[in-house]
Amino acid sequence: MSANPFLDPALVHGDLYCTDDRLAERTRALRQAKIAGRNAAQVVIDLLAQRTSPGAVMLDIGCGRGTTTLRIAAGLRPRRLIAVDASSALLDTVQTRLAQADEVGSTVCADFHHLPLPDAMADAAVAAFCLYHSTTPAAVVAEIARCLRPGGVAVLVTKSLDSYAELDQLVQAANLDPDAASRPSLYESFHSDNLVNIAATHLTVLDVLHEQHVFEFADATHLARYLATTPKYRIPPAGGPADLAAILRERLPVPPYPTRSTVSYALTARS
């Protein structure tokens, strides 16, 4: 088992994404805590809109629950939209969300190291918050580049190594995981500091943005909802988020509990 759960294939293809529930709850908890920072999916759309036109063929690689997929469909009106993920459960959610929004797109269940797509078939691609699941993210970038037509663009998105570091300190202070502050960042393989170098292995980097997002967990219950769904820590099993909240309430200072994350975007192109 890898020391980093985001790089452990057994977890990535098992507990982390075998259903929609865990990712959905983590996303909800973060969204409710957010007090500053642009919507990441909208930033992606704004970057793509500079370089694409309606009627393009677009890929959403590592699409997760389809938040960016929906924005692409509604905001850019592609002729063809393909959402790719290794989790069939998450792709079921994508299809449901597209149908509910009356948007059209197809899904492909695949490992992003080996995309089952033709060469030079896409005008644009997105890989948002997914490449840190690979020990060789440059190999994924190579696959994305292969699928782009010459002149096609891709937006790659990740986070900084120190994202949510304040939560490490809280978890350690509460003695839930004494090693929380020394555990590797979930984003260690693909992060804000190596984004450009990895992107440039197979694509031309046109623009880079780094934006700070600020979060504030309102109380112990809110924080517990997030901690119960993040795989970073080794928190002993409890009765659920309610029991975890009770421990946090007893051991931590009074809320709120702030934290920060840097979100980084690389707008790139195939030569």
mmCIF file of N, CA, C and O in Angstrom, residues 210-265:
data_model
loop_
_atom_site.group_PDB
_atom_site.id
_atom_site.type_symbol
_atom_site.label_atom_id
_atom_site.label_comp_id
_atom_site.label_asym_id
_atom_site.label_seq_id
_atom_site.Cartn_x
_atom_site.Cartn_y
_atom_site.Cartn_z
ATOM 1 N N HIS A 210 -2.444 30.906 -10.757
ATOM 2 C CA HIS A 210 -2.459 30.366 -9.397
ATOM 3 C C HIS A 210 -3.442 31.205 -8.595
ATOM 4 O O HIS A 210 -3.275 32.428 -8.488
ATOM 5 N N GLU A 211 -4.457 30.572 -8.035
ATOM 6 C CA GLU A 211 -5.481 31.304 -7.298
ATOM 7 C C GLU A 211 -5.678 30.688 -5.915
ATOM 8 O O GLU A 211 -5.767 29.461 -5.785
ATOM 9 N N GLN A 212 -5.765 31.544 -4.906
ATOM 10 C CA GLN A 212 -5.960 31.043 -3.555
ATOM 11 C C GLN A 212 -7.442 30.913 -3.233
ATOM 12 O O GLN A 212 -8.239 31.814 -3.496
ATOM 13 N N HIS A 213 -7.796 29.779 -2.672
ATOM 14 C CA HIS A 213 -9.149 29.521 -2.183
ATOM 15 C C HIS A 213 -9.093 29.479 -0.654
ATOM 16 O O HIS A 213 -8.168 28.899 -0.079
ATOM 17 N N VAL A 214 -10.071 30.080 -0.019
ATOM 18 C CA VAL A 214 -10.121 30.151 1.441
ATOM 19 C C VAL A 214 -11.406 29.475 1.916
ATOM 20 O O VAL A 214 -12.482 29.676 1.335
ATOM 21 N N PHE A 215 -11.277 28.668 2.974
ATOM 22 C CA PHE A 215 -12.405 27.910 3.513
ATOM 23 C C PHE A 215 -12.535 28.175 5.007
ATOM 24 O O PHE A 215 -11.550 28.452 5.687
ATOM 25 N N GLU A 216 -13.759 28.046 5.490
ATOM 26 C CA GLU A 216 -14.008 28.212 6.914
ATOM 27 C C GLU A 216 -15.082 27.204 7.324
ATOM 28 O O GLU A 216 -16.242 27.332 6.928
ATOM 29 N N PHE A 217 -14.669 26.205 8.097
ATOM 30 C CA PHE A 217 -15.624 25.215 8.601
ATOM 31 C C PHE A 217 -16.311 25.806 9.822
ATOM 32 O O PHE A 217 -15.657 26.205 10.791
ATOM 33 N N ALA A 218 -17.623 25.847 9.774
ATOM 34 C CA ALA A 218 -18.386 26.621 10.748
ATOM 35 C C ALA A 218 -18.336 26.044 12.152
ATOM 36 O O ALA A 218 -18.380 26.793 13.135
ATOM 37 N N ASP A 219 -18.271 24.730 12.260
ATOM 38 C CA ASP A 219 -18.298 24.102 13.578
ATOM 39 C C ASP A 219 -17.731 22.695 13.478
ATOM 40 O O ASP A 219 -17.316 22.247 12.399
ATOM 41 N N ALA A 220 -17.720 21.981 14.589
ATOM 42 C CA ALA A 220 -17.135 20.643 14.619
ATOM 43 C C ALA A 220 -17.888 19.671 13.720
ATOM 44 O O ALA A 220 -17.287 18.791 13.093
ATOM 45 N N THR A 221 -19.190 19.811 13.629
ATOM 46 C CA THR A 221 -19.978 18.923 12.769
ATOM 47 C C THR A 221 -19.604 19.107 11.306
ATOM 48 O O THR A 221 -19.440 18.133 10.560
ATOM 49 N N HIS A 222 -19.454 20.353 10.897
ATOM 50 C CA HIS A 222 -19.067 20.652 9.519
ATOM 51 C C HIS A 222 -17.670 20.090 9.231
ATOM 52 O O HIS A 222 -17.435 19.440 8.193
ATOM 53 N N LEU A 223 -16.723 20.308 10.136
ATOM 54 C CA LEU A 223 -15.371 19.808 9.941
ATOM 55 C C LEU A 223 -15.350 18.279 9.905
ATOM 56 O O LEU A 223 -14.649 17.674 9.082
ATOM 57 N N ALA A 224 -16.138 17.645 10.752
ATOM 58 C CA ALA A 224 -16.185 16.184 10.794
ATOM 59 C C ALA A 224 -16.702 15.603 9.486
ATOM 60 O O ALA A 224 -16.240 14.548 9.042
ATOM 61 N N ARG A 225 -17.635 16.275 8.853
ATOM 62 C CA ARG A 225 -18.158 15.798 7.572
ATOM 63 C C ARG A 225 -17.054 15.734 6.523
ATOM 64 O O ARG A 225 -17.018 14.809 5.702
ATOM 65 N N TYR A 226 -16.157 16.707 6.552
ATOM 66 C CA TYR A 226 -15.040 16.685 5.615
ATOM 67 C C TYR A 226 -13.998 15.639 6.007
ATOM 68 O O TYR A 226 -13.559 14.833 5.178
ATOM 69 N N LEU A 227 -13.597 15.637 7.283
ATOM 70 C CA LEU A 227 -12.543 14.721 7.720
ATOM 71 C C LEU A 227 -12.944 13.265 7.542
ATOM 72 O O LEU A 227 -12.105 12.402 7.263
ATOM 73 N N ALA A 228 -14.228 12.978 7.676
ATOM 74 C CA ALA A 228 -14.695 11.597 7.533
ATOM 75 C C ALA A 228 -14.603 11.101 6.097
ATOM 76 O O ALA A 228 -14.692 9.896 5.852
ATOM 77 N N THR A 229 -14.418 12.021 5.149
ATOM 78 C CA THR A 229 -14.399 11.626 3.733
ATOM 79 C C THR A 229 -13.042 11.805 3.073
ATOM 80 O O THR A 229 -12.863 11.383 1.931
ATOM 81 N N THR A 230 -12.081 12.434 3.742
ATOM 82 C CA THR A 230 -10.755 12.577 3.151
ATOM 83 C C THR A 230 -9.902 11.369 3.509
ATOM 84 O O THR A 230 -9.919 10.915 4.657
ATOM 85 N N PRO A 231 -9.161 10.818 2.536
ATOM 86 C CA PRO A 231 -8.368 9.612 2.825
ATOM 87 C C PRO A 231 -6.992 9.895 3.418
ATOM 88 O O PRO A 231 -6.253 8.962 3.694
ATOM 89 N N LYS A 232 -6.651 11.145 3.620
ATOM 90 C CA LYS A 232 -5.276 11.471 4.010
ATOM 91 C C LYS A 232 -4.901 10.936 5.383
ATOM 92 O O LYS A 232 -3.779 10.461 5.605
ATOM 93 N N TYR A 233 -5.833 11.018 6.332
ATOM 94 C CA TYR A 233 -5.489 10.753 7.720
ATOM 95 C C TYR A 233 -5.790 9.307 8.112
ATOM 96 O O TYR A 233 -6.574 8.619 7.471
ATOM 97 N N ARG A 234 -5.145 8.872 9.189
ATOM 98 C CA ARG A 234 -5.399 7.548 9.761
ATOM 99 C C ARG A 234 -6.185 7.755 11.056
ATOM 100 O O ARG A 234 -5.646 7.646 12.157
ATOM 101 N N ILE A 235 -7.444 8.086 10.893
ATOM 102 C CA ILE A 235 -8.312 8.358 12.036
ATOM 103 C C ILE A 235 -8.963 7.047 12.469
ATOM 104 O O ILE A 235 -9.557 6.351 11.645
ATOM 105 N N PRO A 236 -8.855 6.682 13.744
ATOM 106 C CA PRO A 236 -9.453 5.424 14.199
ATOM 107 C C PRO A 236 -10.951 5.384 13.907
ATOM 108 O O PRO A 236 -11.632 6.413 13.977
ATOM 109 N N PRO A 237 -11.479 4.205 13.562
ATOM 110 C CA PRO A 237 -12.917 4.091 13.278
ATOM 111 C C PRO A 237 -13.743 4.557 14.471
ATOM 112 O O PRO A 237 -13.409 4.303 15.623
ATOM 113 N N ALA A 238 -14.797 5.264 14.181
ATOM 114 C CA ALA A 238 -15.721 5.724 15.223
ATOM 115 C C ALA A 238 -17.138 5.392 14.766
ATOM 116 O O ALA A 238 -17.345 4.691 13.784
ATOM 117 N N GLY A 239 -18.105 5.925 15.447
ATOM 118 C CA GLY A 239 -19.489 5.632 15.083
ATOM 119 C C GLY A 239 -19.968 6.391 13.876
ATOM 120 O O GLY A 239 -21.085 6.201 13.425
ATOM 121 N N GLY A 240 -19.132 7.271 13.318
ATOM 122 C CA GLY A 240 -19.524 8.068 12.175
ATOM 123 C C GLY A 240 -19.191 9.522 12.422
ATOM 124 O O GLY A 240 -18.572 9.885 13.432
ATOM 125 N N PRO A 241 -19.585 10.400 11.476
ATOM 126 C CA PRO A 241 -19.264 11.829 11.625
ATOM 127 C C PRO A 241 -19.759 12.442 12.928
ATOM 128 O O PRO A 241 -19.112 13.338 13.467
ATOM 129 N N ALA A 242 -20.880 11.952 13.456
ATOM 130 C CA ALA A 242 -21.399 12.532 14.703
ATOM 131 C C ALA A 242 -20.448 12.278 15.866
ATOM 132 O O ALA A 242 -20.177 13.173 16.680
ATOM 133 N N ASP A 243 -19.917 11.057 15.945
ATOM 134 C CA ASP A 243 -18.961 10.751 17.014
ATOM 135 C C ASP A 243 -17.649 11.502 16.809
ATOM 136 O O ASP A 243 -17.024 11.961 17.776
ATOM 137 N N LEU A 244 -17.224 11.606 15.553
ATOM 138 C CA LEU A 244 -16.011 12.365 15.250
ATOM 139 C C LEU A 244 -16.192 13.827 15.640
ATOM 140 O O LEU A 244 -15.286 14.449 16.210
ATOM 141 N N ALA A 245 -17.362 14.385 15.359
ATOM 142 C CA ALA A 245 -17.648 15.776 15.729
ATOM 143 C C ALA A 245 -17.576 15.967 17.237
ATOM 144 O O ALA A 245 -17.079 16.992 17.727
ATOM 145 N N ALA A 246 -18.061 15.000 17.995
ATOM 146 C CA ALA A 246 -18.029 15.107 19.455
ATOM 147 C C ALA A 246 -16.580 15.161 19.963
ATOM 148 O O ALA A 246 -16.258 15.927 20.876
ATOM 149 N N ILE A 247 -15.701 14.361 19.351
ATOM 150 C CA ILE A 247 -14.285 14.380 19.736
ATOM 151 C C ILE A 247 -13.656 15.725 19.391
ATOM 152 O O ILE A 247 -12.932 16.320 20.188
ATOM 153 N N LEU A 248 -13.941 16.215 18.202
ATOM 154 C CA LEU A 248 -13.396 17.504 17.782
ATOM 155 C C LEU A 248 -13.881 18.621 18.694
ATOM 156 O O LEU A 248 -13.107 19.513 19.080
ATOM 157 N N ARG A 249 -15.133 18.575 19.055
ATOM 158 C CA ARG A 249 -15.721 19.602 19.914
ATOM 159 C C ARG A 249 -15.034 19.630 21.277
ATOM 160 O O ARG A 249 -14.810 20.688 21.867
ATOM 161 N N GLU A 250 -14.673 18.457 21.765
ATOM 162 C CA GLU A 250 -14.049 18.341 23.081
ATOM 163 C C GLU A 250 -12.587 18.769 23.060
ATOM 164 O O GLU A 250 -12.100 19.370 24.031
ATOM 165 N N ARG A 251 -11.887 18.530 21.948
ATOM 166 C CA ARG A 251 -10.432 18.671 21.939
ATOM 167 C C ARG A 251 -9.903 19.905 21.212
ATOM 168 O O ARG A 251 -8.734 20.249 21.370
ATOM 169 N N LEU A 252 -10.731 20.554 20.420
ATOM 170 C CA LEU A 252 -10.251 21.686 19.638
ATOM 171 C C LEU A 252 -10.740 23.010 20.215
ATOM 172 O O LEU A 252 -11.744 23.054 20.939
ATOM 173 N N PRO A 253 -10.059 24.109 19.865
ATOM 174 C CA PRO A 253 -10.555 25.435 20.254
ATOM 175 C C PRO A 253 -11.929 25.696 19.620
ATOM 176 O O PRO A 253 -12.371 24.967 18.729
ATOM 177 N N VAL A 254 -12.550 26.760 20.059
ATOM 178 C CA VAL A 254 -13.867 27.076 19.517
ATOM 179 C C VAL A 254 -13.752 27.396 18.025
ATOM 180 O O VAL A 254 -12.729 27.928 17.567
ATOM 181 N N PRO A 255 -14.766 27.045 17.235
ATOM 182 C CA PRO A 255 -14.741 27.337 15.793
ATOM 183 C C PRO A 255 -14.930 28.827 15.537
ATOM 184 O O PRO A 255 -15.202 29.576 16.468
ATOM 185 N N PRO A 256 -14.762 29.241 14.263
ATOM 186 C CA PRO A 256 -14.623 28.432 13.047
ATOM 187 C C PRO A 256 -13.204 27.922 12.851
ATOM 188 O O PRO A 256 -12.267 28.356 13.535
ATOM 189 N N TYR A 257 -13.060 27.007 11.853
ATOM 190 C CA TYR A 257 -11.781 26.398 11.538
ATOM 191 C C TYR A 257 -11.413 26.753 10.096
ATOM 192 O O TYR A 257 -11.961 26.196 9.156
ATOM 193 N N PRO A 258 -10.465 27.687 9.921
ATOM 194 C CA PRO A 258 -10.098 28.132 8.569
ATOM 195 C C PRO A 258 -9.017 27.257 7.938
ATOM 196 O O PRO A 258 -8.201 26.637 8.630
ATOM 197 N N THR A 259 -8.998 27.221 6.620
ATOM 198 C CA THR A 259 -7.920 26.572 5.880
ATOM 199 C C THR A 259 -7.843 27.170 4.494
ATOM 200 O O THR A 259 -8.743 27.921 4.082
ATOM 201 N N ARG A 260 -6.766 26.848 3.777
ATOM 202 C CA ARG A 260 -6.532 27.445 2.462
ATOM 203 C C ARG A 260 -6.045 26.395 1.474
ATOM 204 O O ARG A 260 -5.515 25.350 1.864
ATOM 205 N N SER A 261 -6.207 26.715 0.208
ATOM 206 C CA SER A 261 -5.690 25.869 -0.864
ATOM 207 C C SER A 261 -5.353 26.756 -2.053
ATOM 208 O O SER A 261 -6.080 27.707 -2.342
ATOM 209 N N THR A 262 -4.250 26.452 -2.737
ATOM 210 C CA THR A 262 -3.939 27.117 -3.997
ATOM 211 C C THR A 262 -4.357 26.206 -5.140
ATOM 212 O O THR A 262 -3.979 25.033 -5.178
ATOM 213 N N VAL A 263 -5.166 26.735 -6.048
ATOM 214 C CA VAL A 263 -5.575 26.005 -7.242
ATOM 215 C C VAL A 263 -4.812 26.588 -8.424
ATOM 216 O O VAL A 263 -4.788 27.811 -8.616
ATOM 217 N N SER A 264 -4.169 25.707 -9.186
ATOM 218 C CA SER A 264 -3.316 26.142 -10.293
ATOM 219 C C SER A 264 -3.809 25.567 -11.606
ATOM 220 O O SER A 264 -4.186 24.392 -11.689
ATOM 221 N N TYR A 265 -3.770 26.415 -12.644
ATOM 222 C CA TYR A 265 -4.271 26.064 -13.973
ATOM 223 C C TYR A 265 -3.166 26.289 -15.002
ATOM 224 O O TYR A 265 -2.510 27.338 -14.985
#
